[in-house]
PDB file of C-alpha atoms in Angstrom:
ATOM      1  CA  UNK M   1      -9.997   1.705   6.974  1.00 88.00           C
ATOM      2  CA  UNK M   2     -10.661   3.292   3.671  1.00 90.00           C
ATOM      3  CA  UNK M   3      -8.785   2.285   0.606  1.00 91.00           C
ATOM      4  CA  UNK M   4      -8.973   3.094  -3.130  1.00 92.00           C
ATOM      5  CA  UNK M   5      -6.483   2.356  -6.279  1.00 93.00           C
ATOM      6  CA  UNK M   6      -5.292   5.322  -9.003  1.00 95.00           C
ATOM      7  CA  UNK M   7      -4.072   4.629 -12.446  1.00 95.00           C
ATOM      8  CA  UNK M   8      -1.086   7.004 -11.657  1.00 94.00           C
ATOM      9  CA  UNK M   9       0.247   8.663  -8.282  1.00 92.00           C
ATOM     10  CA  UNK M  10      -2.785  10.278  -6.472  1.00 92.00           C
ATOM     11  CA  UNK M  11      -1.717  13.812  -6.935  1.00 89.00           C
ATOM     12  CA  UNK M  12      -2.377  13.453 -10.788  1.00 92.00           C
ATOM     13  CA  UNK M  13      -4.413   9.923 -11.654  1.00 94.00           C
ATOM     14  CA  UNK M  14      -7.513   8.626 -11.833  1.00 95.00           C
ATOM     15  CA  UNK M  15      -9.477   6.864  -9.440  1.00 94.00           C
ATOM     16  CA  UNK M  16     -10.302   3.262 -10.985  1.00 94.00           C
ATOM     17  CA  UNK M  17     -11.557   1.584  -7.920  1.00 92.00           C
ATOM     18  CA  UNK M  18     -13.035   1.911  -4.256  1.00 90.00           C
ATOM     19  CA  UNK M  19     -12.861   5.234  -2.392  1.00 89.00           C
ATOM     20  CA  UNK M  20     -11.866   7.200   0.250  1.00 87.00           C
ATOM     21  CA  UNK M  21     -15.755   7.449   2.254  1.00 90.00           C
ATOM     22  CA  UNK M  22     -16.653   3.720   2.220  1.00 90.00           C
ATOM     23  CA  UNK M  23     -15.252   2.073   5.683  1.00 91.00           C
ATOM     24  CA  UNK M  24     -13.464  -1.182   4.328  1.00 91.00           C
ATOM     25  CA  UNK M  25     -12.105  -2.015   8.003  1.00 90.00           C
ATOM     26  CA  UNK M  26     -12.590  -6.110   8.518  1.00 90.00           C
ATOM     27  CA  UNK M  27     -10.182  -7.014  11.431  1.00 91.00           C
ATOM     28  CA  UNK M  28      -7.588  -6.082  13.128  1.00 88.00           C
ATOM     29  CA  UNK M  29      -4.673  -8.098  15.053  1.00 91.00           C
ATOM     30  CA  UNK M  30      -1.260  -7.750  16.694  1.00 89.00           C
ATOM     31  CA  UNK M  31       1.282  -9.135  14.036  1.00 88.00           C
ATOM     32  CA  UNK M  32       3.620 -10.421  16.981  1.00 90.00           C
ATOM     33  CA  UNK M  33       6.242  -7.539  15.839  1.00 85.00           C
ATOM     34  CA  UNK M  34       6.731  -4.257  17.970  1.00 83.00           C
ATOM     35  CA  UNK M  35       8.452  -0.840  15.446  1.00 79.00           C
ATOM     36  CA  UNK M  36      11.754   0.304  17.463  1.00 77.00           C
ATOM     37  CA  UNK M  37      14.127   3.166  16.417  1.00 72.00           C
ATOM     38  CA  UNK M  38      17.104   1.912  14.928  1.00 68.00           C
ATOM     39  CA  UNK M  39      19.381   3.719  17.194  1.00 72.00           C
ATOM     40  CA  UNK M  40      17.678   2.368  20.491  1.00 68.00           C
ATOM     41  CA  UNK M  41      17.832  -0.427  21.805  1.00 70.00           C
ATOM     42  CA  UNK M  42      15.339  -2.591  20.151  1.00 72.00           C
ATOM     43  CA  UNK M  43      13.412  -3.942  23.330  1.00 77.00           C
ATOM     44  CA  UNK M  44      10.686  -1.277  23.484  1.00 78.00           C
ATOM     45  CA  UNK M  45       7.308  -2.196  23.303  1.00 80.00           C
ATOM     46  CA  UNK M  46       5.346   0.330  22.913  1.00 78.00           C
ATOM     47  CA  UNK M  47       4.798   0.603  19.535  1.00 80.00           C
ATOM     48  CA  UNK M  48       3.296  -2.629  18.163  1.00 83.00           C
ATOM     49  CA  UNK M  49       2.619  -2.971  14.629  1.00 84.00           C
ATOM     50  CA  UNK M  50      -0.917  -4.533  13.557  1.00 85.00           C
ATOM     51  CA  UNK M  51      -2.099  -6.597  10.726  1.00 88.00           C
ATOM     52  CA  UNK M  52      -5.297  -4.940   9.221  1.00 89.00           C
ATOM     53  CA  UNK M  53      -7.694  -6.362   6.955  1.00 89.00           C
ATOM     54  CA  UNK M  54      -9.588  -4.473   4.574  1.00 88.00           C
ATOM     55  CA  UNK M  55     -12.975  -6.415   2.776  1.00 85.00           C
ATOM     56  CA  UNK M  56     -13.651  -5.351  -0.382  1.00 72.00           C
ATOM     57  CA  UNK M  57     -17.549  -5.689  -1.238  1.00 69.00           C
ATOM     58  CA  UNK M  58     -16.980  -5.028  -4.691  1.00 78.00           C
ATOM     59  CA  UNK M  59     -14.324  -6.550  -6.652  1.00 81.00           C
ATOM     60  CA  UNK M  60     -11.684  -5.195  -8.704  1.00 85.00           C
ATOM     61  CA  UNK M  61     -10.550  -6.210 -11.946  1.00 85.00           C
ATOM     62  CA  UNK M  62      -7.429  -4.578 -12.642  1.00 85.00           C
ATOM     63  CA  UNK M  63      -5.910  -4.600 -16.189  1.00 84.00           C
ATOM     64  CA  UNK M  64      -1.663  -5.169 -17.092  1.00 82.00           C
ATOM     65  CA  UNK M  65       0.230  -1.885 -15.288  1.00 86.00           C
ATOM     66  CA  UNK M  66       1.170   0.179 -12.238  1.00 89.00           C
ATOM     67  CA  UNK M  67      -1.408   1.154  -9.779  1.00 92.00           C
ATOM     68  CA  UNK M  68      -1.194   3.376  -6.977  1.00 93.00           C
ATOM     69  CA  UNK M  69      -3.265   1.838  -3.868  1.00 92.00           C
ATOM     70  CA  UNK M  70      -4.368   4.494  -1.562  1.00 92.00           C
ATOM     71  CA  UNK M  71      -5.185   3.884   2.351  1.00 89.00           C
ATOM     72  CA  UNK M  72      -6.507   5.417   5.175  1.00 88.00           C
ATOM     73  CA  UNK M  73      -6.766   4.482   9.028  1.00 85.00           C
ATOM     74  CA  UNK M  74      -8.261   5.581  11.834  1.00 80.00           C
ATOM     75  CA  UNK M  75      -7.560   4.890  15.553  1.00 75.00           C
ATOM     76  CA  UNK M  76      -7.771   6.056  18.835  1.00 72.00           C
ATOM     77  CA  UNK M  77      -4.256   6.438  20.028  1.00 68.00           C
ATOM     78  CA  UNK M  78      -3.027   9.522  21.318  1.00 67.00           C
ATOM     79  CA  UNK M  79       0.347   9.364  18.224  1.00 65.00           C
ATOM     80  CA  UNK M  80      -1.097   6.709  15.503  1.00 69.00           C
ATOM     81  CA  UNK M  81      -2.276   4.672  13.863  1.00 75.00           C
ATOM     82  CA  UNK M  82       0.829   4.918  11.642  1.00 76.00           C
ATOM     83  CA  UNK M  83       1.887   3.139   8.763  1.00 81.00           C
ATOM     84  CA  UNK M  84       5.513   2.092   9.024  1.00 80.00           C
ATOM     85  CA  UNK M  85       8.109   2.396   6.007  1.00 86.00           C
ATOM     86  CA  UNK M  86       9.042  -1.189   4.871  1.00 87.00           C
ATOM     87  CA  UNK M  87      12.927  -1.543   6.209  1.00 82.00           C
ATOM     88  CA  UNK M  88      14.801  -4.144   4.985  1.00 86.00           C
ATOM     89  CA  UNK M  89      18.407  -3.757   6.825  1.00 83.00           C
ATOM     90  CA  UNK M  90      21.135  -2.370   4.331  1.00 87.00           C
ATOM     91  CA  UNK M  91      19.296  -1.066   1.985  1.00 91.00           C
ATOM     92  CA  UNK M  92      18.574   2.530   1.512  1.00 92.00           C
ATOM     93  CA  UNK M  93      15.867   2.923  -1.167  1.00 94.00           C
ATOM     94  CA  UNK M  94      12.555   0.296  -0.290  1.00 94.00           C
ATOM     95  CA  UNK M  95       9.698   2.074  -2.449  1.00 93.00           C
ATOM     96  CA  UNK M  96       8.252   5.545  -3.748  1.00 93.00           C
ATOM     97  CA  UNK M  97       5.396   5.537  -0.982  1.00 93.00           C
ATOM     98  CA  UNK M  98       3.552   8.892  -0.724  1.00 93.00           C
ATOM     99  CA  UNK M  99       1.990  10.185   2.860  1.00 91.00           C
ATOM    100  CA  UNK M 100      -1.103  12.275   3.160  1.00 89.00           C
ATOM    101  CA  UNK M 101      -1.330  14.404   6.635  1.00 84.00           C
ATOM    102  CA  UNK M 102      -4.319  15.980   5.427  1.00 85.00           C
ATOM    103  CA  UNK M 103      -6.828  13.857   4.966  1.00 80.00           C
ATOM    104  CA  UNK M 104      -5.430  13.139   1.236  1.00 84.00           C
ATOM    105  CA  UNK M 105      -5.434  17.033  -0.322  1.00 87.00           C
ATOM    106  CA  UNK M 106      -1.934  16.822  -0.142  1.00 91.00           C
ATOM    107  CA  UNK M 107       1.191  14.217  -0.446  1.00 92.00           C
ATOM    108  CA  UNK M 108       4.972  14.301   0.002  1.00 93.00           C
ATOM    109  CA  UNK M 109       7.456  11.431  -0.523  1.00 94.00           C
ATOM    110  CA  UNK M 110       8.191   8.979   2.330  1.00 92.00           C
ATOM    111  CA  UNK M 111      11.548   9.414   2.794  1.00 92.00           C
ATOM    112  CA  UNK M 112      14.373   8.330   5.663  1.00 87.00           C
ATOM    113  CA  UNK M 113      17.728   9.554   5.321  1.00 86.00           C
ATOM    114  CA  UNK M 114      16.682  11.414   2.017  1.00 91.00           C
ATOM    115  CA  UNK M 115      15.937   7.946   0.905  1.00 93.00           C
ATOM    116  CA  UNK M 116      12.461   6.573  -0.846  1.00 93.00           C
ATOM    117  CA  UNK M 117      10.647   4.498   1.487  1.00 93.00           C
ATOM    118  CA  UNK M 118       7.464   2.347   0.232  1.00 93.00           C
ATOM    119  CA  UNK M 119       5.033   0.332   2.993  1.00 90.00           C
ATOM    120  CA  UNK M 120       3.996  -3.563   2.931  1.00 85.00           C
ATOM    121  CA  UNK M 121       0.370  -4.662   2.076  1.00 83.00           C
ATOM    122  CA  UNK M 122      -0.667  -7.589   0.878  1.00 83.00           C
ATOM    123  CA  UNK M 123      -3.479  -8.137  -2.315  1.00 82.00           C
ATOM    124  CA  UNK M 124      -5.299 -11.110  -2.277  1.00 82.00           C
ATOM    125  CA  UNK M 125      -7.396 -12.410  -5.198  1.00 80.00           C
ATOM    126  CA  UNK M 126      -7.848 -14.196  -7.956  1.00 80.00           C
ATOM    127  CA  UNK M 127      -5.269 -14.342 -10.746  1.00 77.00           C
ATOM    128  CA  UNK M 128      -6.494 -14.429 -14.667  1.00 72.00           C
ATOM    129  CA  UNK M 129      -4.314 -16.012 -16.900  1.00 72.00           C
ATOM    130  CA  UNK M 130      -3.748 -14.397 -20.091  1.00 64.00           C
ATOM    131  CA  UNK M 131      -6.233 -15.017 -22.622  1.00 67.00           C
ATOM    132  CA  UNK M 132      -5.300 -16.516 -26.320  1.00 65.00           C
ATOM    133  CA  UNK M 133      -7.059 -12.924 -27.916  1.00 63.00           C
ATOM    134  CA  UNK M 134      -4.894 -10.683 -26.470  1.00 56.00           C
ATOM    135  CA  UNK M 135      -1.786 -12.241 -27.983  1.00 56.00           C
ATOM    136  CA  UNK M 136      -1.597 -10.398 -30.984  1.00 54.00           C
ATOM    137  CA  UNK M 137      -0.533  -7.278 -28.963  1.00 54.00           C
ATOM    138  CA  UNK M 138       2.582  -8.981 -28.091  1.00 52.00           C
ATOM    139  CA  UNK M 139       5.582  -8.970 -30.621  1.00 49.00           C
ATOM    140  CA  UNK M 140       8.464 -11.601 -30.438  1.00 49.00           C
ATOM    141  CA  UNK M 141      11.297 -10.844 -32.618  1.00 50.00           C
ATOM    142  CA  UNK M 142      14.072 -13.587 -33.545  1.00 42.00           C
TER     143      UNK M 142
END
């Protein structure tokens, strides 16, 4: 597992931490949740979905705004790994996740349906309150 975060989209930002060369893999384990097609009939189980770690050697410190985390697995399954869209039934729009085929050179939208599709992760750390000198960026009006 490689993983790395951008300031913007990866097509046009900047890398501001990890990278794409550095394995990052810690564990791996069956989440207890199998990915079926919505139009079957939702007992196959062939297609279970994992819960992978990633370690981190170095920490990040990210500052306020949007970052773009960028992952990469590999496996040794004939179709996969994969990365599965986050679906949450009845809604039609769940991100603006990109997808790289080609080893990241390249990206196209994650879409179902014509729809945006983003993907679940989870970032663990520490969080740092706000500290008393940056307050004089922020303006309250009354």
């Amino acid at each position: 597992m490689y993983i790395a975060c951008y300031d913007d989209p990866p097509t046009t930002g900047t890398l501001v931490y990890g990278d794409l060369s550095t394995n990052a893999f810690s564990s791996a384990a069956w989440s207890g949740v199998y990915r079926v097609n919505e139009a079957g009939s939702g007992t196959t189980t062939n297609r279970p979905i994992m819960a992978v770690t990633a370690d981190n050697a170095t920490p990040w410190t990210l500052t306020e705004g949007t970052y773009w985390l960028v992952y990469q697995l590999n496996g040794s399954l004939s179709s996969g790994p994969w990365a599965p869209p986050l679906a949450i039934w009845g809604t039609q729009v769940t991100g603006n996740g990109l997808q790289s085929t080609d080893g990241g050179s390249t990206y196209v939208p994650v879409v179902n349906g014509g729809n945006g599709q983003g993907f679940l992760f989870i970032l663990e750390g520490d969080l740092v309150p706000l500290q008393r000198s940056t307050w004089g960026s922020i303006k309250t009006e009354f």
